[in-house]
Coordinates of C-alpha atoms and ligand atoms in Angstrom, one line a residue:
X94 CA 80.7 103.2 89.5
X95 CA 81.5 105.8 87.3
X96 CA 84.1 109.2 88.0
X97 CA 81.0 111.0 85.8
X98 CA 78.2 110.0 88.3
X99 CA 77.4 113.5 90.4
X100 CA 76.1 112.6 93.9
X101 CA 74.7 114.7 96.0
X102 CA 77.0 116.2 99.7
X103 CA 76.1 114.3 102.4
X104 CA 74.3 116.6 105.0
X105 CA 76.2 119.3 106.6
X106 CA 79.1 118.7 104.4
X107 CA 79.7 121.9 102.3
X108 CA 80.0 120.9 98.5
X109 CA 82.7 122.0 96.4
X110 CA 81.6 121.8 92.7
X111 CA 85.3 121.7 91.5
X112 CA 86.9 119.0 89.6
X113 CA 90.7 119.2 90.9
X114 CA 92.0 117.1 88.1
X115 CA 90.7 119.4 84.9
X116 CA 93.7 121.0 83.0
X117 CA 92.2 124.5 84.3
X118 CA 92.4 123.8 88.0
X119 CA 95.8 121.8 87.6
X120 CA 97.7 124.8 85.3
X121 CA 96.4 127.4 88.5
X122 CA 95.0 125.3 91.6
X123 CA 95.6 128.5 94.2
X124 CA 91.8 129.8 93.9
X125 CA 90.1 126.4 93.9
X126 CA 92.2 125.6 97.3
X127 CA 91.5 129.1 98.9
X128 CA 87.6 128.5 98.1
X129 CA 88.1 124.4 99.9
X130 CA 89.4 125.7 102.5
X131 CA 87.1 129.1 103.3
X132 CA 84.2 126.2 102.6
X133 CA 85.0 124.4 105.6
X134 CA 87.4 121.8 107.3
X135 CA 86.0 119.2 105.3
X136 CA 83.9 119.2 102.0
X137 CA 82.9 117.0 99.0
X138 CA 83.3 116.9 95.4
X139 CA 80.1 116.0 93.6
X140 CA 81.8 115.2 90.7
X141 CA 84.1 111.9 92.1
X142 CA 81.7 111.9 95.5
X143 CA 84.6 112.1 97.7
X144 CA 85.2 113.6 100.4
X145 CA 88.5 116.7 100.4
X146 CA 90.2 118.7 103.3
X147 CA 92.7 121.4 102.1
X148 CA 93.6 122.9 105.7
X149 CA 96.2 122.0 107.7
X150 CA 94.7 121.1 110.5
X151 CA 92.4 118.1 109.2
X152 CA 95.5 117.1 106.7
X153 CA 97.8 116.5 109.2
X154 CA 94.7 114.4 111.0
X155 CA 94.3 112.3 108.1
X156 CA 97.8 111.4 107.8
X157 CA 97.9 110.9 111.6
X158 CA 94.9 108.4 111.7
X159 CA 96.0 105.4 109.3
X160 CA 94.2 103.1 111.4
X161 CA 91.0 105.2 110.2
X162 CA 92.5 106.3 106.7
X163 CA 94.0 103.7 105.2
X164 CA 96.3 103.7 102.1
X165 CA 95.7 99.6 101.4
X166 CA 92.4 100.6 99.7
X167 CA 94.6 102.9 97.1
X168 CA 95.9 106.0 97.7
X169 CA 94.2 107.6 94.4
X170 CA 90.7 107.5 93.6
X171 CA 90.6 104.4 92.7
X172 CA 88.9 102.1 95.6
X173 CA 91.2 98.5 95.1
X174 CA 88.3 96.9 97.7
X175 CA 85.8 98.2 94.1
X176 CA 87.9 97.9 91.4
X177 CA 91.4 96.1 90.8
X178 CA 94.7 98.4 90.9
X179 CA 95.9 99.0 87.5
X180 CA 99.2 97.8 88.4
X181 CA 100.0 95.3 91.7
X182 CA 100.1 97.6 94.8
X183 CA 102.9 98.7 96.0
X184 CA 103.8 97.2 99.4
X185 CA 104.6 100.5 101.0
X186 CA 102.8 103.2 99.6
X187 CA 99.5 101.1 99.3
X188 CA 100.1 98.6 102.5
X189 CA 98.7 99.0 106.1
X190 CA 100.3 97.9 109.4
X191 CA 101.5 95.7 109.7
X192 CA 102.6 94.6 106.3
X193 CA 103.4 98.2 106.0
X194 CA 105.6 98.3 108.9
X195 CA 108.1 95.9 107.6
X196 CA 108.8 97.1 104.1
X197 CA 109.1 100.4 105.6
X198 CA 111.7 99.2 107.8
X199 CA 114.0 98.0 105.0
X200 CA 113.5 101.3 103.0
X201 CA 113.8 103.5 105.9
X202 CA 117.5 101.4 107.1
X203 CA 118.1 102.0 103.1
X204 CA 117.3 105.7 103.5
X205 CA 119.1 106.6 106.2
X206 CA 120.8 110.1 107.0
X207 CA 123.9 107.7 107.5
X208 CA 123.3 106.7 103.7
X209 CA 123.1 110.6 103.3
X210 CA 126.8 110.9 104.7
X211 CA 127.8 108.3 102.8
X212 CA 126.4 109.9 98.8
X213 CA 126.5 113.0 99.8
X214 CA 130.0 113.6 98.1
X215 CA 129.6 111.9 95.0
X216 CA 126.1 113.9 95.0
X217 CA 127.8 117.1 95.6
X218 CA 130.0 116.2 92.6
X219 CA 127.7 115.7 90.4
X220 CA 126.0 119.0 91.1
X221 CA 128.7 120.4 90.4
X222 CA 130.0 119.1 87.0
X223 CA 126.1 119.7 85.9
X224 CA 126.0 123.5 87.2
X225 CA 129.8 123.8 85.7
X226 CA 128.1 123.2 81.9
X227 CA 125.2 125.3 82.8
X228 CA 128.2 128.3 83.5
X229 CA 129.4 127.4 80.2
X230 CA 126.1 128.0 78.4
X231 CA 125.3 130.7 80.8
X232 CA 128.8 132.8 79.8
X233 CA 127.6 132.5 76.1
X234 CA 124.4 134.4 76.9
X235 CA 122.3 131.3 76.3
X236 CA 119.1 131.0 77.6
X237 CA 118.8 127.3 79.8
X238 CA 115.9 125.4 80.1
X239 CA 115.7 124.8 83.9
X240 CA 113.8 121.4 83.2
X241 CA 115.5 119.9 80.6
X242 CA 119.4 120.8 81.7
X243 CA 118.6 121.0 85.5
X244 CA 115.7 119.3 87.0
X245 CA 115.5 116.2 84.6
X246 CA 119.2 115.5 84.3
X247 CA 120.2 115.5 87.8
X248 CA 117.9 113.2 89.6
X249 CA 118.2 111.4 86.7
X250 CA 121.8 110.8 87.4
X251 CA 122.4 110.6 91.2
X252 CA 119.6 108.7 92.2
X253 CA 119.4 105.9 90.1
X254 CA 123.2 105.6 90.1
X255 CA 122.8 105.4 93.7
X256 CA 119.8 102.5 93.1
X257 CA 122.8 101.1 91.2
X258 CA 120.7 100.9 87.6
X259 CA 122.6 100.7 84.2
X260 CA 122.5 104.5 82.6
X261 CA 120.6 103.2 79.4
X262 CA 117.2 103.8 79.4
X263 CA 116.8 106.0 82.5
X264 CA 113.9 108.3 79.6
X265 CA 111.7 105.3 81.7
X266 CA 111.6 106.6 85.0
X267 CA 110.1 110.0 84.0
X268 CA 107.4 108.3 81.5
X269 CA 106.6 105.9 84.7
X270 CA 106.8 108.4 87.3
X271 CA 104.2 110.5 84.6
X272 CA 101.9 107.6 84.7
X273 CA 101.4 106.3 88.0
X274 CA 101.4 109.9 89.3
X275 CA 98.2 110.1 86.5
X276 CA 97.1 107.0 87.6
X277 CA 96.1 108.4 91.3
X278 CA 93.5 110.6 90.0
X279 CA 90.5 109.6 87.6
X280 CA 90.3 108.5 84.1
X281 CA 90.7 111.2 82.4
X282 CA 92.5 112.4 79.3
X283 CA 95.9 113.1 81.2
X284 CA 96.1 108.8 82.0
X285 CA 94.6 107.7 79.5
X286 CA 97.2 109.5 77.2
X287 CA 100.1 108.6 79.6
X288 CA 98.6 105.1 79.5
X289 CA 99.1 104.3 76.2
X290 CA 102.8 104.1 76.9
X291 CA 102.5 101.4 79.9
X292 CA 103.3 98.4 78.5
X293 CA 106.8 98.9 77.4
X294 CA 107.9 101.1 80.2
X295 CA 106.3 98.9 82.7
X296 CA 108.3 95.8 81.0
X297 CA 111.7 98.0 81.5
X298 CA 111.1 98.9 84.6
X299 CA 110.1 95.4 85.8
X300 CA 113.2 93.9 84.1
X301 CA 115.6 96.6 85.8
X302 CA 113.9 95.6 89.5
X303 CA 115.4 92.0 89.1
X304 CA 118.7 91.6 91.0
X305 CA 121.3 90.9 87.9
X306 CA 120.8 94.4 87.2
X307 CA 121.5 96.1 89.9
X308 CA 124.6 97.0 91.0
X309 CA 126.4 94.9 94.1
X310 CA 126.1 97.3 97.1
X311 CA 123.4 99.9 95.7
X312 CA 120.4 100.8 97.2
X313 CA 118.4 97.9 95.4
X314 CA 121.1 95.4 95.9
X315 CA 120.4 96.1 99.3
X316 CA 116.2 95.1 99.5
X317 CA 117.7 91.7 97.9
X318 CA 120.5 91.5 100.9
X319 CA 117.2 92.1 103.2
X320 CA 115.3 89.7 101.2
X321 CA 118.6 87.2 101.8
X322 CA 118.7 88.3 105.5
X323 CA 114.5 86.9 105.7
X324 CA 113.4 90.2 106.8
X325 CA 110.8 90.2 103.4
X326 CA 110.4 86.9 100.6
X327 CA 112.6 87.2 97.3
X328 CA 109.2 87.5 95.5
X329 CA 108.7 90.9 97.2
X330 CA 112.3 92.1 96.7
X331 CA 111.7 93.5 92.9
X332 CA 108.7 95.3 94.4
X333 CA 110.2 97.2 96.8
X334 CA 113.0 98.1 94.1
X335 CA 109.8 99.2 92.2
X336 CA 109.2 101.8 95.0
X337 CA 112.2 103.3 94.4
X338 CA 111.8 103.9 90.4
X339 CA 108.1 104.9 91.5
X340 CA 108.9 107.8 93.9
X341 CA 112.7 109.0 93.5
X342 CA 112.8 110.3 90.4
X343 CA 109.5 112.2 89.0
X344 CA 109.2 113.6 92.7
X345 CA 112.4 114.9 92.9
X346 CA 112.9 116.6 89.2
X347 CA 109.6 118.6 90.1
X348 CA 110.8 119.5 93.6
X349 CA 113.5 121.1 92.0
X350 CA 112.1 122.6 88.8
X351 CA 109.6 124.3 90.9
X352 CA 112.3 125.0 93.5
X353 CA 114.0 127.0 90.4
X354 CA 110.7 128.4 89.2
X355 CA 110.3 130.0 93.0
X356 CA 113.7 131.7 93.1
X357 CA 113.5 133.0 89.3
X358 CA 110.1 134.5 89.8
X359 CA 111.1 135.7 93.3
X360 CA 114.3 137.7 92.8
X361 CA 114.5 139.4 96.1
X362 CA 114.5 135.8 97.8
X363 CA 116.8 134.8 95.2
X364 CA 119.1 137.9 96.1
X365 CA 119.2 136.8 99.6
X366 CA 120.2 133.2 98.8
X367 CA 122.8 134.4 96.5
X368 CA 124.1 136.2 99.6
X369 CA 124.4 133.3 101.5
X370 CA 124.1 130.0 99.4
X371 CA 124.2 128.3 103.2
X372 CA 120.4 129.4 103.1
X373 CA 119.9 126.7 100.2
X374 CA 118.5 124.1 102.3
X375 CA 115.8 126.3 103.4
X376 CA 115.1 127.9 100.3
X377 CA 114.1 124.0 98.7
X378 CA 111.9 123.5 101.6
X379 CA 110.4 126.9 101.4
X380 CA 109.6 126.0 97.7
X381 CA 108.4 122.2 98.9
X382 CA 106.0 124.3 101.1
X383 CA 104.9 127.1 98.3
X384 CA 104.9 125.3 95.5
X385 CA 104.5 121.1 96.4
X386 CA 105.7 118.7 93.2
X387 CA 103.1 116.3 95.3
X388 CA 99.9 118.0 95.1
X389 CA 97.5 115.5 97.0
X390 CA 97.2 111.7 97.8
X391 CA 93.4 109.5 98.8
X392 CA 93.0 107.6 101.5
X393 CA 90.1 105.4 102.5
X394 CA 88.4 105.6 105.5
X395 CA 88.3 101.9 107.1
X396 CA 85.1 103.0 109.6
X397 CA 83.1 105.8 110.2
X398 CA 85.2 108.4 111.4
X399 CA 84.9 111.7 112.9
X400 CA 86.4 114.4 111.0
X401 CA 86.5 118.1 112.1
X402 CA 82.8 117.7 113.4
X403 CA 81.7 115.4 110.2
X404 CA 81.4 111.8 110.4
X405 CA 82.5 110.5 107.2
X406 CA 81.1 106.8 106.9
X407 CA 83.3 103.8 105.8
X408 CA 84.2 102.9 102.7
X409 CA 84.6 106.8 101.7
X410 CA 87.5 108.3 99.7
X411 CA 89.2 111.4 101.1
X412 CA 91.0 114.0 99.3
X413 CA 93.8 115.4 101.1
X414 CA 95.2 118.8 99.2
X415 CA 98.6 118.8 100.8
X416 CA 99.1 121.6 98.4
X417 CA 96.4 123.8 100.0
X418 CA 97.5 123.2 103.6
X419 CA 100.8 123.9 102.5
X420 CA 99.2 127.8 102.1
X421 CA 96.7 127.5 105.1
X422 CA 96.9 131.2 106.6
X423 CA 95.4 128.9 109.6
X424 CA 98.7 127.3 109.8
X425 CA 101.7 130.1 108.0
X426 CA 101.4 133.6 108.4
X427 CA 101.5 135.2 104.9
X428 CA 101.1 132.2 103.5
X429 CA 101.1 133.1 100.3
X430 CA 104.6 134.6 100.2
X431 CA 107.2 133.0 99.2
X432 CA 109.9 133.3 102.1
X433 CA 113.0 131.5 102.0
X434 CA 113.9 132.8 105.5
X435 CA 110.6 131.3 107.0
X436 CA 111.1 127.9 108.5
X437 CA 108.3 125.9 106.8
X438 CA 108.4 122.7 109.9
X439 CA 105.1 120.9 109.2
X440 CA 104.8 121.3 105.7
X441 CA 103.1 118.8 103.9
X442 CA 104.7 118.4 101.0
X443 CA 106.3 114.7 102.1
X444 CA 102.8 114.1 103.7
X445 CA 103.8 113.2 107.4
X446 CA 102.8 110.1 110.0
X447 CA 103.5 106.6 109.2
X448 CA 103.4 106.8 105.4
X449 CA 105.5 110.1 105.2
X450 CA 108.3 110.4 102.8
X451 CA 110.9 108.0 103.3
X452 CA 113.4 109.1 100.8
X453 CA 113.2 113.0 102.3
X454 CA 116.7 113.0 103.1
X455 CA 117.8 112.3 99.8
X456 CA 115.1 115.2 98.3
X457 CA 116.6 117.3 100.6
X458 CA 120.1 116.4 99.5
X459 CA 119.4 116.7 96.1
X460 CA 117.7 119.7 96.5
X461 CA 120.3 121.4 98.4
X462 CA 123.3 120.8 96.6
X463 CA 121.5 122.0 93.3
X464 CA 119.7 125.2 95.3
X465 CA 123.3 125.9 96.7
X466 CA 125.7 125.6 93.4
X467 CA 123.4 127.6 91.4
X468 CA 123.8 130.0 94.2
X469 CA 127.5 130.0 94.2
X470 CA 127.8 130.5 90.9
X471 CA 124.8 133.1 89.5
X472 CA 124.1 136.6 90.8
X473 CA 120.9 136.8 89.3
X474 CA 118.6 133.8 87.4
X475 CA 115.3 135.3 85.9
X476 CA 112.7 133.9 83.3
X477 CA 113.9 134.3 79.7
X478 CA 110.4 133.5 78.7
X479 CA 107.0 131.7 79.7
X480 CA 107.4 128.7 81.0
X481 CA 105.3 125.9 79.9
X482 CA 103.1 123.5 82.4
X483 CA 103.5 119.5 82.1
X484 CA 99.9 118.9 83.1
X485 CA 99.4 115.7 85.3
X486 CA 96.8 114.6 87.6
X487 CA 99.0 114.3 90.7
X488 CA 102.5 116.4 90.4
X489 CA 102.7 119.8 89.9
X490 CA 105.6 119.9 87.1
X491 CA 106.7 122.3 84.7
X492 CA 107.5 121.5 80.7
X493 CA 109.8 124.3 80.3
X494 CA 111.7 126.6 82.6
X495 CA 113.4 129.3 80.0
X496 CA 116.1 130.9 82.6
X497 CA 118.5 133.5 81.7
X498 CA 121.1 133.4 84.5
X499 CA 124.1 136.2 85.0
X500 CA 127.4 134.5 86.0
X501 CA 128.4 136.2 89.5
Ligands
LIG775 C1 104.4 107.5 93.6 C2 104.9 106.7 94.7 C3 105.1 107.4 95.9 C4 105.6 106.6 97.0 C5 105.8 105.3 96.8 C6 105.5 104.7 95.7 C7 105.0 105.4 94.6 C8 105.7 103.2 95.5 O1 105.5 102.7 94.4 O2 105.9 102.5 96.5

């Protein structure tokens, strides 16, 4: 099967003659998901003949359902029961109950909001000795690239320190993150160009799963002390480590360069969160909310299943836009505003049910203590230019963030 074959909408299914992974619709998705959701709860793409839901309503079902929508066939467009995964599956992200259940059990212990306590000070620290050099540039009257000294640097840092991996070589995580993030949506020119750098990164990032490098007490010294405990096999242990140089980095940089791309487009917001830097926790889930790094994940449905009045047959790939239910007037009023006073609970940003983020309390960490120092210390941050897109079939992330901000 081919992603070029056009098949016809199954009857009664409104068809949506989009393709969501062109560089048009992926530099400005907002029209594309206001016309998927006005065409109905549920509606297919000719182009990839899939099925998509962009409102709330039938998201939140999908996610709800994983007996019905399963994530062991892939959670991209790629079918694994069709084709073989391009790299072996994850054993959370692309596993089903019950094999699911216990890897999710180890990362979720590993996850904690007691691990939160625990790295929240040496986060904060970091925050803060990264925000202190951006003051420095800031008092000279240089402009700051809100990518390449804030977003990139500081996950960069914290997390994998936290993972307990050596600092050389970190550059991997964010060409990795690039490329399985591409390698969710089709073959296009986006993965095939972030492709041609697998090999090599996939080798370092294999090599820094194994237990000698990781750090004794880190969070992937701890899979091996689950491995050791029997709870998975020592084969699986470097996979599950994988999970964590999958989804912590890539996610997080674009959570908060969008997060900085919100407030320095929005200065009114910004104004208010300058006024009270407590609101910076809410401000980073407004911007999960407006302006989601994750954009949308597959499933596959595992039996005919009733969606919103359409029964979508076995076998089918689903598009969820978590993106587009994220502005579903259906589900927030003024949905299209950018509130950081509005308490965005639901939001789809970490996808939800069984398969929902497990590392959100570290995003959230992250997120706040960078939201909340940039708070305390600027009166005003505002674009110092146009910022650039970095185009990929899954994230919504930015190149370049040009920021100009006024020490308070
Ligand atoms: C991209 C991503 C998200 C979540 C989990 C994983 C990857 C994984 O590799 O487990």
């Amino acid at each position: 099967m081919t992603t070029d074959t056009v098949r016809a909408a199954p009857e009664g299914v409104p068809m949506l003659d989009v393709d969501p992974f062109s560089d048009e619709l992926l530099r400005d998705p907002y029209g594309y998901h206001a016309r998927l959701r006005e065409a109905g709860p549920v509606a297919w793409i000719p182009k990839y003949g899939v099925y998509v839901t962009g409102r709330h309503q039938q998201v939140r079902a999908v996610f709800a359902d994983h007996e019905s929508f399963i994530s062991s066939a892939g959670v991209g467009l790629a079918n694994f029961n069709k084709e073989p995964p391009f790299r072996p599956k994850s054993l959370i992200l692309e596993a089903d109950p019950p094999n699911h259940t216990r890897a999710r059990t180890i990362l979720s212990r590993i996850l904690s909001p007691r691990t939160v306590t625990q790295v929240r000070e040496s986060f904060a620290k970091e925050a803060d000795r990264l925000l202190d050099g951006v003051m420095v540039s800031a008092q000279r009257g240089e402009v700051v690239d809100g990518i390449s000294r804030i977003a990139e640097v500081y996950p960069l840092k914290v997390f994998p320190d936290a993972v307990g991996l050596e600092a050389q070589g970190r550059e991997n995580l964010l060409l990795y993150g690039d490329m399985i993030f591409n390698a969710f949506g089709p073959r296009n020119e986006l993965l095939t160009r972030s492709a041609q750098k697998v090999q090599p990164v996939t080798a370092w990032i294999m090599q820094h799963c194994q237990r000698e490098m990781l750090r004794s007490g880190g969070f992937g010294d701890q899979i091996y002390q689950a491995a050791d405990a029997g709870e998975i096999s020592h084969e699986e242990a470097p996979m599950l480590v994988r999970s964590f140089l999958s989804a912590g980095v890539d996610t997080t940089v674009n959570g908060i360069g969008n997060a900085l791309w919100c407030l320095a487009t929005h200065p009114e917001q910004y104004a208010t969160l300058h006024a009270d830097p407590g609101l910076a926790r809410a401000a980073f889930e407004e911007s999960l909310r407006y302006e989601s790094a994750v954009q949308t994940f597959f499933r596959t449905t595992s039996r005919d299943v009733e969606l919103a009045g359409v029964t979508i047959p076995a076998g089918s790939k689903v598009l969820a836009v978590l993106s587009a239910a994220n502005r579903d007037e259906r589900q927030w009023p003024d949905a299209g505003r950018f509130d950081i006073k509005r308490r965005p609970t639901g939001h789809m940003a970490f996808g939800s049910g069984i398969h929902g983020c497990v590392g959100q309390v570290v995003a959230r960490l992250e997120g706040e203590l960078i939201l909340g120092g940039i708070a305390r210390r600027f009166k005003r941050i505002e674009l110092a230019g146009e910022p650039t897109r970095r185009l990929n079939n899954t994230l919504r992330a930015l190149g370049s963030l040009p920021l100009r901000l006024t020490p308070a």
